[in-house]
Amino acid sequence: MNILNNFEYFKPKTKSEALELVKNLGDKAKILAGGTDLIIMMKEKMIKPEAIIDIGDIDELKGIECKEGCGAEIKACTTIEYIESSSELAKKYPALTFAASQLGSKQVRVMATIGGNSCHSSPAAETPTPLSALGAKVVISSLEGDRELPIEGFIHGNRKNDLKPGEILSKFILPEPVKNSACRYGNIGLRNAMEIDAVNMAVNIELDEDKATIKNVKLVMGSVAIKPLVSEKVPTILNGRKLNDELVTKVGEAAQSEAKPISDVRASAEYRTDVIGALARRLVKESYEAAREA
């Protein structure tokens, strides 16, 4: 039977109370937000924390602030379902809301949080890839204050991140989308059902004033490395150029050359390599056309 180990349960009412507990309990405790990953790990005896700090109902850590011309802030305990259904986010960041809709089942999305999706740091996680493409930063809080870093710098690898003792991830900051830009997200699994992605990707393209020449591009791959993989080759191929079929082909080849996938129960490394090329070709074209219409 999957029976949880004995543990102390704490439910702070404020962010400051949570930070006090995190500092005092240290490695003995685990943070509970939605619990969709944590409880499974506890049931499977992967971890046996002596204490649980439940931050899921702290108002300071929930919600979305989206202001015209000022980007957005998403608090870490905001549920994936809330992000999926946000019309404000959908208007500015459709790649993120679409990625949220692809995470698990409806029941999972109602419980899971955006902070937990990044803190669990799975290479196949849905939201870190578009967050990275959109230039998002994470805000990490402690009793000593806050610090910020890009999300691709926060995630170090599978279940590894930049949180230090006494810290929690408190929110995400998304910059305002620049003029003549668009971001698109895509994912592929082995079947049309609830499952972990075999691969995923987000592409963000900004065009010059002519709405044809690519000014900047950021392509981020998921589930083909230990963390979200930001392409270094694709910008060198596309920046300063107008998209054509030859460049699209080169983009696919570049993404495939940078990917470092493994074989597991969801897909072989060879399959992931093939798919990442197809996703790159499709999403670059979709983002480019969307940017031209922006």
PDB file of C-alpha atoms in Angstrom:
ATOM      1  CA  MET A   1       0.000   0.000   0.000  1.00  0.00           C
ATOM      2  CA  ASN A   2       1.104   3.565  -0.715  1.00  0.00           C
ATOM      3  CA  ILE A   3       0.969   4.957   2.802  1.00  0.00           C
ATOM      4  CA  LEU A   4       2.619   8.301   3.565  1.00  0.00           C
ATOM      5  CA  ASN A   5       5.288   8.500   6.236  1.00  0.00           C
ATOM      6  CA  ASN A   6       4.547  10.323   9.473  1.00  0.00           C
ATOM      7  CA  PHE A   7       5.240  14.048   9.294  1.00  0.00           C
ATOM      8  CA  GLU A   8       4.401  17.347  10.952  1.00  0.00           C
ATOM      9  CA  TYR A   9       1.989  19.556   9.020  1.00  0.00           C
ATOM     10  CA  PHE A  10       2.229  23.351   8.998  1.00  0.00           C
ATOM     11  CA  LYS A  11      -0.195  25.717   7.258  1.00  0.00           C
ATOM     12  CA  PRO A  12       1.094  29.304   7.497  1.00  0.00           C
ATOM     13  CA  LYS A  13      -1.363  32.110   6.824  1.00  0.00           C
ATOM     14  CA  THR A  14       1.126  34.645   5.463  1.00  0.00           C
ATOM     15  CA  LYS A  15       4.219  34.682   3.282  1.00  0.00           C
ATOM     16  CA  SER A  16       6.359  35.863   6.208  1.00  0.00           C
ATOM     17  CA  GLU A  17       5.141  32.960   8.369  1.00  0.00           C
ATOM     18  CA  ALA A  18       6.011  30.559   5.568  1.00  0.00           C
ATOM     19  CA  LEU A  19       9.505  32.000   5.230  1.00  0.00           C
ATOM     20  CA  GLU A  20      10.063  31.666   8.992  1.00  0.00           C
ATOM     21  CA  LEU A  21       9.097  28.010   8.817  1.00  0.00           C
ATOM     22  CA  VAL A  22      11.237  27.362   5.748  1.00  0.00           C
ATOM     23  CA  LYS A  23      14.245  28.905   7.465  1.00  0.00           C
ATOM     24  CA  ASN A  24      13.732  27.128  10.798  1.00  0.00           C
ATOM     25  CA  LEU A  25      12.879  23.675   9.466  1.00  0.00           C
ATOM     26  CA  GLY A  26      15.450  23.620   6.664  1.00  0.00           C
ATOM     27  CA  ASP A  27      15.991  20.276   4.926  1.00  0.00           C
ATOM     28  CA  LYS A  28      13.531  18.530   7.233  1.00  0.00           C
ATOM     29  CA  ALA A  29      10.583  20.121   5.416  1.00  0.00           C
ATOM     30  CA  LYS A  30       9.087  20.110   1.937  1.00  0.00           C
ATOM     31  CA  ILE A  31       6.863  22.821   0.455  1.00  0.00           C
ATOM     32  CA  LEU A  32       3.326  21.828  -0.547  1.00  0.00           C
ATOM     33  CA  ALA A  33       1.525  24.048  -3.061  1.00  0.00           C
ATOM     34  CA  GLY A  34      -0.722  21.877  -5.225  1.00  0.00           C
ATOM     35  CA  GLY A  35       0.843  18.571  -4.256  1.00  0.00           C
ATOM     36  CA  THR A  36       0.387  16.859  -7.623  1.00  0.00           C
ATOM     37  CA  ASP A  37       4.087  15.926  -7.737  1.00  0.00           C
ATOM     38  CA  LEU A  38       5.020  15.976  -4.046  1.00  0.00           C
ATOM     39  CA  ILE A  39       2.334  13.581  -2.815  1.00  0.00           C
ATOM     40  CA  ILE A  40       3.143  11.059  -5.533  1.00  0.00           C
ATOM     41  CA  MET A  41       6.826  11.146  -4.581  1.00  0.00           C
ATOM     42  CA  MET A  42       5.899  10.606  -0.937  1.00  0.00           C
ATOM     43  CA  LYS A  43       3.562   7.720  -1.758  1.00  0.00           C
ATOM     44  CA  GLU A  44       6.273   6.052  -3.810  1.00  0.00           C
ATOM     45  CA  LYS A  45       8.761   6.518  -0.933  1.00  0.00           C
ATOM     46  CA  MET A  46      11.064   8.634  -3.079  1.00  0.00           C
ATOM     47  CA  ILE A  47      11.165  11.182  -0.262  1.00  0.00           C
ATOM     48  CA  LYS A  48      10.216  11.036   3.431  1.00  0.00           C
ATOM     49  CA  PRO A  49      10.040  14.606   4.750  1.00  0.00           C
ATOM     50  CA  GLU A  50       9.721  15.139   8.489  1.00  0.00           C
ATOM     51  CA  ALA A  51       7.519  18.182   7.916  1.00  0.00           C
ATOM     52  CA  ILE A  52       5.216  19.635   5.256  1.00  0.00           C
ATOM     53  CA  ILE A  53       4.710  23.396   4.867  1.00  0.00           C
ATOM     54  CA  ASP A  54       1.435  24.020   3.017  1.00  0.00           C
ATOM     55  CA  ILE A  55       1.592  27.414   1.244  1.00  0.00           C
ATOM     56  CA  GLY A  56      -1.235  26.752  -1.213  1.00  0.00           C
ATOM     57  CA  ASP A  57      -3.780  29.080   0.406  1.00  0.00           C
ATOM     58  CA  ILE A  58      -1.565  32.095   1.100  1.00  0.00           C
ATOM     59  CA  ASP A  59      -3.196  35.025  -0.712  1.00  0.00           C
ATOM     60  CA  GLU A  60       0.147  36.814  -1.204  1.00  0.00           C
ATOM     61  CA  LEU A  61       1.331  33.870  -3.295  1.00  0.00           C
ATOM     62  CA  LYS A  62      -1.736  33.518  -5.556  1.00  0.00           C
ATOM     63  CA  GLY A  63      -3.067  35.474  -8.494  1.00  0.00           C
ATOM     64  CA  ILE A  64      -2.169  37.278 -11.712  1.00  0.00           C
ATOM     65  CA  GLU A  65      -1.380  40.965 -12.185  1.00  0.00           C
ATOM     66  CA  CYS A  66      -1.518  41.886 -15.857  1.00  0.00           C
ATOM     67  CA  LYS A  67      -1.287  45.574 -16.785  1.00  0.00           C
ATOM     68  CA  GLU A  68      -1.271  47.053 -20.271  1.00  0.00           C
ATOM     69  CA  GLY A  69       2.265  48.014 -21.224  1.00  0.00           C
ATOM     70  CA  CYS A  70       3.751  46.577 -18.028  1.00  0.00           C
ATOM     71  CA  GLY A  71       3.963  42.840 -18.639  1.00  0.00           C
ATOM     72  CA  ALA A  72       2.581  40.505 -16.001  1.00  0.00           C
ATOM     73  CA  GLU A  73       3.291  38.991 -12.622  1.00  0.00           C
ATOM     74  CA  ILE A  74       2.097  35.476 -11.836  1.00  0.00           C
ATOM     75  CA  LYS A  75       2.301  34.394  -8.199  1.00  0.00           C
ATOM     76  CA  ALA A  76       3.829  30.978  -7.628  1.00  0.00           C
ATOM     77  CA  CYS A  77       0.736  29.308  -6.106  1.00  0.00           C
ATOM     78  CA  THR A  78      -1.522  30.290  -9.002  1.00  0.00           C
ATOM     79  CA  THR A  79      -3.073  27.122 -10.367  1.00  0.00           C
ATOM     80  CA  ILE A  80      -2.440  25.896 -13.886  1.00  0.00           C
ATOM     81  CA  GLU A  81      -6.196  25.905 -14.534  1.00  0.00           C
ATOM     82  CA  TYR A  82      -6.405  29.585 -13.513  1.00  0.00           C
ATOM     83  CA  ILE A  83      -3.598  30.419 -15.949  1.00  0.00           C
ATOM     84  CA  GLU A  84      -5.217  28.363 -18.708  1.00  0.00           C
ATOM     85  CA  SER A  85      -8.506  30.251 -18.335  1.00  0.00           C
ATOM     86  CA  SER A  86      -7.042  33.770 -17.956  1.00  0.00           C
ATOM     87  CA  SER A  87      -8.260  35.979 -20.818  1.00  0.00           C
ATOM     88  CA  GLU A  88      -5.675  38.636 -19.877  1.00  0.00           C
ATOM     89  CA  LEU A  89      -2.788  36.186 -20.210  1.00  0.00           C
ATOM     90  CA  ALA A  90      -4.262  34.669 -23.373  1.00  0.00           C
ATOM     91  CA  LYS A  91      -4.248  38.091 -25.026  1.00  0.00           C
ATOM     92  CA  LYS A  92      -0.577  38.772 -24.290  1.00  0.00           C
ATOM     93  CA  TYR A  93       0.926  35.324 -23.820  1.00  0.00           C
ATOM     94  CA  PRO A  94      -1.095  32.710 -25.751  1.00  0.00           C
ATOM     95  CA  ALA A  95       1.865  30.320 -25.793  1.00  0.00           C
ATOM     96  CA  LEU A  96       1.764  30.130 -21.987  1.00  0.00           C
ATOM     97  CA  THR A  97      -1.986  29.637 -21.664  1.00  0.00           C
ATOM     98  CA  PHE A  98      -1.913  26.962 -24.368  1.00  0.00           C
ATOM     99  CA  ALA A  99       0.969  25.187 -22.619  1.00  0.00           C
ATOM    100  CA  ALA A 100      -1.025  25.285 -19.377  1.00  0.00           C
ATOM    101  CA  SER A 101      -3.961  23.619 -21.145  1.00  0.00           C
ATOM    102  CA  GLN A 102      -1.687  20.732 -22.153  1.00  0.00           C
ATOM    103  CA  LEU A 103      -0.615  19.863 -18.601  1.00  0.00           C
ATOM    104  CA  GLY A 104      -2.154  16.664 -17.265  1.00  0.00           C
ATOM    105  CA  SER A 105      -5.896  16.338 -16.815  1.00  0.00           C
ATOM    106  CA  LYS A 106      -8.501  18.867 -15.723  1.00  0.00           C
ATOM    107  CA  GLN A 107      -8.307  17.434 -12.201  1.00  0.00           C
ATOM    108  CA  VAL A 108      -4.518  17.897 -12.149  1.00  0.00           C
ATOM    109  CA  ARG A 109      -4.654  21.446 -13.545  1.00  0.00           C
ATOM    110  CA  VAL A 110      -7.118  22.513 -10.849  1.00  0.00           C
ATOM    111  CA  MET A 111      -4.585  21.505  -8.175  1.00  0.00           C
ATOM    112  CA  ALA A 112      -1.167  21.974  -9.793  1.00  0.00           C
ATOM    113  CA  THR A 113       0.575  25.348  -9.538  1.00  0.00           C
ATOM    114  CA  ILE A 114       2.902  27.180 -11.877  1.00  0.00           C
ATOM    115  CA  GLY A 115       5.499  27.459  -9.128  1.00  0.00           C
ATOM    116  CA  GLY A 116       5.388  23.749  -8.468  1.00  0.00           C
ATOM    117  CA  ASN A 117       5.776  23.008 -12.180  1.00  0.00           C
ATOM    118  CA  SER A 118       9.100  24.866 -12.184  1.00  0.00           C
ATOM    119  CA  CYS A 119      10.295  23.799  -8.724  1.00  0.00           C
ATOM    120  CA  HIS A 120       9.769  20.122  -9.558  1.00  0.00           C
ATOM    121  CA  SER A 121      12.105  20.893 -12.464  1.00  0.00           C
ATOM    122  CA  SER A 122      11.118  18.007 -14.704  1.00  0.00           C
ATOM    123  CA  PRO A 123      12.824  18.205 -18.116  1.00  0.00           C
ATOM    124  CA  ALA A 124       9.388  17.542 -19.682  1.00  0.00           C
ATOM    125  CA  ALA A 125       7.497  20.232 -17.732  1.00  0.00           C
ATOM    126  CA  GLU A 126       5.086  22.222 -19.892  1.00  0.00           C
ATOM    127  CA  THR A 127       5.289  25.791 -18.560  1.00  0.00           C
ATOM    128  CA  PRO A 128       9.050  26.460 -18.183  1.00  0.00           C
ATOM    129  CA  THR A 129       9.597  26.247 -21.946  1.00  0.00           C
ATOM    130  CA  PRO A 130       7.205  29.070 -22.943  1.00  0.00           C
ATOM    131  CA  LEU A 131       8.170  31.059 -19.846  1.00  0.00           C
ATOM    132  CA  SER A 132      11.783  30.946 -20.994  1.00  0.00           C
ATOM    133  CA  ALA A 133      10.904  31.884 -24.576  1.00  0.00           C
ATOM    134  CA  LEU A 134       8.910  34.842 -23.243  1.00  0.00           C
ATOM    135  CA  GLY A 135      11.870  36.074 -21.174  1.00  0.00           C
ATOM    136  CA  ALA A 136      10.333  35.349 -17.784  1.00  0.00           C
ATOM    137  CA  LYS A 137      12.219  35.762 -14.529  1.00  0.00           C
ATOM    138  CA  VAL A 138      11.551  34.013 -11.238  1.00  0.00           C
ATOM    139  CA  VAL A 139      11.506  35.870  -7.944  1.00  0.00           C
ATOM    140  CA  ILE A 140      12.968  33.886  -5.063  1.00  0.00           C
ATOM    141  CA  SER A 141      12.103  35.086  -1.562  1.00  0.00           C
ATOM    142  CA  SER A 142      13.661  34.632   1.868  1.00  0.00           C
ATOM    143  CA  LEU A 143      13.616  36.534   5.163  1.00  0.00           C
ATOM    144  CA  GLU A 144      16.650  38.416   3.858  1.00  0.00           C
ATOM    145  CA  GLY A 145      14.784  39.687   0.777  1.00  0.00           C
ATOM    146  CA  ASP A 146      14.175  38.790  -2.866  1.00  0.00           C
ATOM    147  CA  ARG A 147      16.407  37.870  -5.778  1.00  0.00           C
ATOM    148  CA  GLU A 148      15.614  37.423  -9.473  1.00  0.00           C
ATOM    149  CA  LEU A 149      17.019  35.260 -12.234  1.00  0.00           C
ATOM    150  CA  PRO A 150      15.887  33.944 -15.632  1.00  0.00           C
ATOM    151  CA  ILE A 151      13.870  30.763 -15.401  1.00  0.00           C
ATOM    152  CA  GLU A 152      16.420  28.854 -17.486  1.00  0.00           C
ATOM    153  CA  GLY A 153      18.974  29.801 -14.817  1.00  0.00           C
ATOM    154  CA  PHE A 154      16.646  28.700 -12.018  1.00  0.00           C
ATOM    155  CA  ILE A 155      16.168  25.144 -13.296  1.00  0.00           C
ATOM    156  CA  HIS A 156      19.401  23.141 -13.092  1.00  0.00           C
ATOM    157  CA  GLY A 157      18.166  19.672 -14.032  1.00  0.00           C
ATOM    158  CA  ASN A 158      15.707  16.941 -13.103  1.00  0.00           C
ATOM    159  CA  ARG A 159      14.373  17.894  -9.619  1.00  0.00           C
ATOM    160  CA  LYS A 160      17.254  20.327  -9.210  1.00  0.00           C
ATOM    161  CA  ASN A 161      16.917  24.103  -9.042  1.00  0.00           C
ATOM    162  CA  ASP A 162      18.519  27.222  -7.600  1.00  0.00           C
ATOM    163  CA  LEU A 163      16.513  27.354  -4.354  1.00  0.00           C
ATOM    164  CA  LYS A 164      18.776  27.678  -1.338  1.00  0.00           C
ATOM    165  CA  PRO A 165      17.950  26.894   2.311  1.00  0.00           C
ATOM    166  CA  GLY A 166      15.360  29.328   3.627  1.00  0.00           C
ATOM    167  CA  GLU A 167      14.031  30.300   0.180  1.00  0.00           C
ATOM    168  CA  ILE A 168      10.800  29.799  -1.745  1.00  0.00           C
ATOM    169  CA  LEU A 169       9.838  30.690  -5.293  1.00  0.00           C
ATOM    170  CA  SER A 170       7.283  33.482  -4.860  1.00  0.00           C
ATOM    171  CA  LYS A 171       6.381  34.726  -8.361  1.00  0.00           C
ATOM    172  CA  PHE A 172       7.179  34.979 -12.064  1.00  0.00           C
ATOM    173  CA  ILE A 173       7.735  38.273 -13.900  1.00  0.00           C
ATOM    174  CA  LEU A 174       6.950  38.378 -17.623  1.00  0.00           C
ATOM    175  CA  PRO A 175       8.062  41.346 -19.720  1.00  0.00           C
ATOM    176  CA  GLU A 176       5.587  43.138 -21.962  1.00  0.00           C
ATOM    177  CA  PRO A 177       5.611  41.557 -25.441  1.00  0.00           C
ATOM    178  CA  VAL A 178       7.560  43.769 -27.829  1.00  0.00           C
ATOM    179  CA  LYS A 179       6.065  45.255 -30.984  1.00  0.00           C
ATOM    180  CA  ASN A 180       5.810  42.954 -34.023  1.00  0.00           C
ATOM    181  CA  SER A 181       6.397  39.782 -32.031  1.00  0.00           C
ATOM    182  CA  ALA A 182       4.668  36.467 -31.395  1.00  0.00           C
ATOM    183  CA  CYS A 183       5.370  33.333 -29.366  1.00  0.00           C
ATOM    184  CA  ARG A 184       4.006  29.871 -30.068  1.00  0.00           C
ATOM    185  CA  TYR A 185       4.180  26.567 -28.143  1.00  0.00           C
ATOM    186  CA  GLY A 186       3.887  22.975 -29.291  1.00  0.00           C
ATOM    187  CA  ASN A 187       4.228  19.527 -27.755  1.00  0.00           C
ATOM    188  CA  ILE A 188       4.130  15.943 -28.959  1.00  0.00           C
ATOM    189  CA  GLY A 189       3.394  12.712 -27.100  1.00  0.00           C
ATOM    190  CA  LEU A 190       2.924   9.171 -28.279  1.00  0.00           C
ATOM    191  CA  ARG A 191      -0.857   9.226 -27.931  1.00  0.00           C
ATOM    192  CA  ASN A 192      -3.690  11.725 -27.733  1.00  0.00           C
ATOM    193  CA  ALA A 193      -4.285  11.320 -24.012  1.00  0.00           C
ATOM    194  CA  MET A 194      -3.028  12.551 -20.660  1.00  0.00           C
ATOM    195  CA  GLU A 195       0.695  11.875 -20.557  1.00  0.00           C
ATOM    196  CA  ILE A 196       4.067  13.500 -20.073  1.00  0.00           C
ATOM    197  CA  ASP A 197       5.429  15.201 -23.205  1.00  0.00           C
ATOM    198  CA  ALA A 198       7.894  13.301 -25.357  1.00  0.00           C
ATOM    199  CA  VAL A 199       9.116  16.733 -26.489  1.00  0.00           C
ATOM    200  CA  ASN A 200       7.908  20.311 -26.277  1.00  0.00           C
ATOM    201  CA  MET A 201       9.069  23.659 -27.639  1.00  0.00           C
ATOM    202  CA  ALA A 202       8.345  27.377 -27.621  1.00  0.00           C
ATOM    203  CA  VAL A 203       9.475  29.902 -30.228  1.00  0.00           C
ATOM    204  CA  ASN A 204       9.359  33.683 -29.808  1.00  0.00           C
ATOM    205  CA  ILE A 205      10.026  35.838 -32.884  1.00  0.00           C
ATOM    206  CA  GLU A 206      10.348  39.630 -33.130  1.00  0.00           C
ATOM    207  CA  LEU A 207      10.301  41.314 -36.541  1.00  0.00           C
ATOM    208  CA  ASP A 208      11.744  44.619 -37.738  1.00  0.00           C
ATOM    209  CA  GLU A 209       9.477  47.502 -38.783  1.00  0.00           C
ATOM    210  CA  ASP A 210       9.083  45.977 -42.244  1.00  0.00           C
ATOM    211  CA  LYS A 211       7.283  43.031 -40.601  1.00  0.00           C
ATOM    212  CA  ALA A 212       9.348  40.648 -42.674  1.00  0.00           C
ATOM    213  CA  THR A 213      12.942  40.732 -41.402  1.00  0.00           C
ATOM    214  CA  ILE A 214      13.586  38.775 -38.220  1.00  0.00           C
ATOM    215  CA  LYS A 215      15.086  40.985 -35.529  1.00  0.00           C
ATOM    216  CA  ASN A 216      15.272  38.484 -32.659  1.00  0.00           C
ATOM    217  CA  VAL A 217      14.304  34.873 -32.127  1.00  0.00           C
ATOM    218  CA  LYS A 218      14.376  32.622 -29.073  1.00  0.00           C
ATOM    219  CA  LEU A 219      13.743  28.913 -29.483  1.00  0.00           C
ATOM    220  CA  VAL A 220      13.510  26.796 -26.320  1.00  0.00           C
ATOM    221  CA  MET A 221      13.291  22.994 -26.277  1.00  0.00           C
ATOM    222  CA  GLY A 222      11.869  20.777 -23.539  1.00  0.00           C
ATOM    223  CA  SER A 223      12.382  17.077 -22.776  1.00  0.00           C
ATOM    224  CA  VAL A 224      15.528  16.876 -24.904  1.00  0.00           C
ATOM    225  CA  ALA A 225      18.012  17.918 -22.191  1.00  0.00           C
ATOM    226  CA  ILE A 226      18.160  18.015 -18.391  1.00  0.00           C
ATOM    227  CA  LYS A 227      16.607  21.518 -18.384  1.00  0.00           C
ATOM    228  CA  PRO A 228      14.934  23.883 -20.874  1.00  0.00           C
ATOM    229  CA  LEU A 229      17.423  24.125 -23.722  1.00  0.00           C
ATOM    230  CA  VAL A 230      17.773  27.542 -25.351  1.00  0.00           C
ATOM    231  CA  SER A 231      19.039  27.250 -28.910  1.00  0.00           C
ATOM    232  CA  GLU A 232      22.226  29.152 -29.684  1.00  0.00           C
ATOM    233  CA  LYS A 233      22.288  28.227 -33.374  1.00  0.00           C
ATOM    234  CA  VAL A 234      18.793  29.267 -34.445  1.00  0.00           C
ATOM    235  CA  PRO A 235      19.306  33.020 -33.814  1.00  0.00           C
ATOM    236  CA  THR A 236      22.500  32.969 -35.890  1.00  0.00           C
ATOM    237  CA  ILE A 237      20.517  31.424 -38.760  1.00  0.00           C
ATOM    238  CA  LEU A 238      17.456  33.676 -38.632  1.00  0.00           C
ATOM    239  CA  ASN A 239      18.375  37.069 -37.200  1.00  0.00           C
ATOM    240  CA  GLY A 240      18.538  39.690 -39.928  1.00  0.00           C
ATOM    241  CA  ARG A 241      16.888  37.421 -42.490  1.00  0.00           C
ATOM    242  CA  LYS A 242      13.451  37.008 -44.047  1.00  0.00           C
ATOM    243  CA  LEU A 243      12.052  33.535 -43.495  1.00  0.00           C
ATOM    244  CA  ASN A 244      12.045  31.141 -46.437  1.00  0.00           C
ATOM    245  CA  ASP A 245      11.903  27.387 -46.929  1.00  0.00           C
ATOM    246  CA  GLU A 246      15.689  27.013 -46.931  1.00  0.00           C
ATOM    247  CA  LEU A 247      16.004  28.757 -43.582  1.00  0.00           C
ATOM    248  CA  VAL A 248      13.159  26.707 -42.127  1.00  0.00           C
ATOM    249  CA  THR A 249      15.022  23.536 -43.080  1.00  0.00           C
ATOM    250  CA  LYS A 250      18.217  24.841 -41.497  1.00  0.00           C
ATOM    251  CA  VAL A 251      16.339  25.700 -38.292  1.00  0.00           C
ATOM    252  CA  GLY A 252      15.102  22.116 -37.997  1.00  0.00           C
ATOM    253  CA  GLU A 253      18.601  20.757 -38.537  1.00  0.00           C
ATOM    254  CA  ALA A 254      20.066  23.179 -36.001  1.00  0.00           C
ATOM    255  CA  ALA A 255      17.557  22.237 -33.316  1.00  0.00           C
ATOM    256  CA  GLN A 256      18.234  18.556 -33.918  1.00  0.00           C
ATOM    257  CA  SER A 257      21.977  19.080 -33.620  1.00  0.00           C
ATOM    258  CA  GLU A 258      21.620  20.852 -30.269  1.00  0.00           C
ATOM    259  CA  ALA A 259      19.128  18.455 -28.675  1.00  0.00           C
ATOM    260  CA  LYS A 260      20.531  15.890 -26.247  1.00  0.00           C
ATOM    261  CA  PRO A 261      17.591  13.516 -25.707  1.00  0.00           C
ATOM    262  CA  ILE A 262      17.575  10.185 -23.905  1.00  0.00           C
ATOM    263  CA  SER A 263      15.564   7.045 -24.513  1.00  0.00           C
ATOM    264  CA  ASP A 264      12.937   6.173 -21.909  1.00  0.00           C
ATOM    265  CA  VAL A 265       9.464   4.643 -21.636  1.00  0.00           C
ATOM    266  CA  ARG A 266       7.883   7.620 -23.441  1.00  0.00           C
ATOM    267  CA  ALA A 267      10.128   7.786 -26.512  1.00  0.00           C
ATOM    268  CA  SER A 268      13.490   6.847 -27.932  1.00  0.00           C
ATOM    269  CA  ALA A 269      16.260   9.379 -28.371  1.00  0.00           C
ATOM    270  CA  GLU A 270      16.004   8.912 -32.139  1.00  0.00           C
ATOM    271  CA  TYR A 271      12.263   9.661 -32.133  1.00  0.00           C
ATOM    272  CA  ARG A 272      12.756  12.761 -30.005  1.00  0.00           C
ATOM    273  CA  THR A 273      15.459  13.999 -32.368  1.00  0.00           C
ATOM    274  CA  ASP A 274      13.196  13.579 -35.384  1.00  0.00           C
ATOM    275  CA  VAL A 275      10.270  15.258 -33.662  1.00  0.00           C
ATOM    276  CA  ILE A 276      12.266  18.230 -32.396  1.00  0.00           C
ATOM    277  CA  GLY A 277      13.200  19.066 -35.981  1.00  0.00           C
ATOM    278  CA  ALA A 278       9.566  18.905 -37.080  1.00  0.00           C
ATOM    279  CA  LEU A 279       8.430  21.058 -34.150  1.00  0.00           C
ATOM    280  CA  ALA A 280      11.114  23.638 -34.859  1.00  0.00           C
ATOM    281  CA  ARG A 281      10.092  23.937 -38.505  1.00  0.00           C
ATOM    282  CA  ARG A 282       6.394  24.222 -37.661  1.00  0.00           C
ATOM    283  CA  LEU A 283       6.658  26.644 -34.737  1.00  0.00           C
ATOM    284  CA  VAL A 284       9.112  28.974 -36.462  1.00  0.00           C
ATOM    285  CA  LYS A 285       6.698  29.308 -39.364  1.00  0.00           C
ATOM    286  CA  GLU A 286       3.700  29.785 -37.047  1.00  0.00           C
ATOM    287  CA  SER A 287       5.482  32.383 -34.884  1.00  0.00           C
ATOM    288  CA  TYR A 288       6.746  34.251 -37.945  1.00  0.00           C
ATOM    289  CA  GLU A 289       3.303  34.494 -39.516  1.00  0.00           C
ATOM    290  CA  ALA A 290       1.722  35.513 -36.222  1.00  0.00           C
ATOM    291  CA  ALA A 291       4.359  38.236 -35.748  1.00  0.00           C
ATOM    292  CA  ARG A 292       3.633  39.582 -39.216  1.00  0.00           C
ATOM    293  CA  GLU A 293      -0.013  39.944 -38.234  1.00  0.00           C
ATOM    294  CA  ALA A 294       0.657  41.385 -34.779  1.00  0.00           C
TER     295      ALA A 294
END
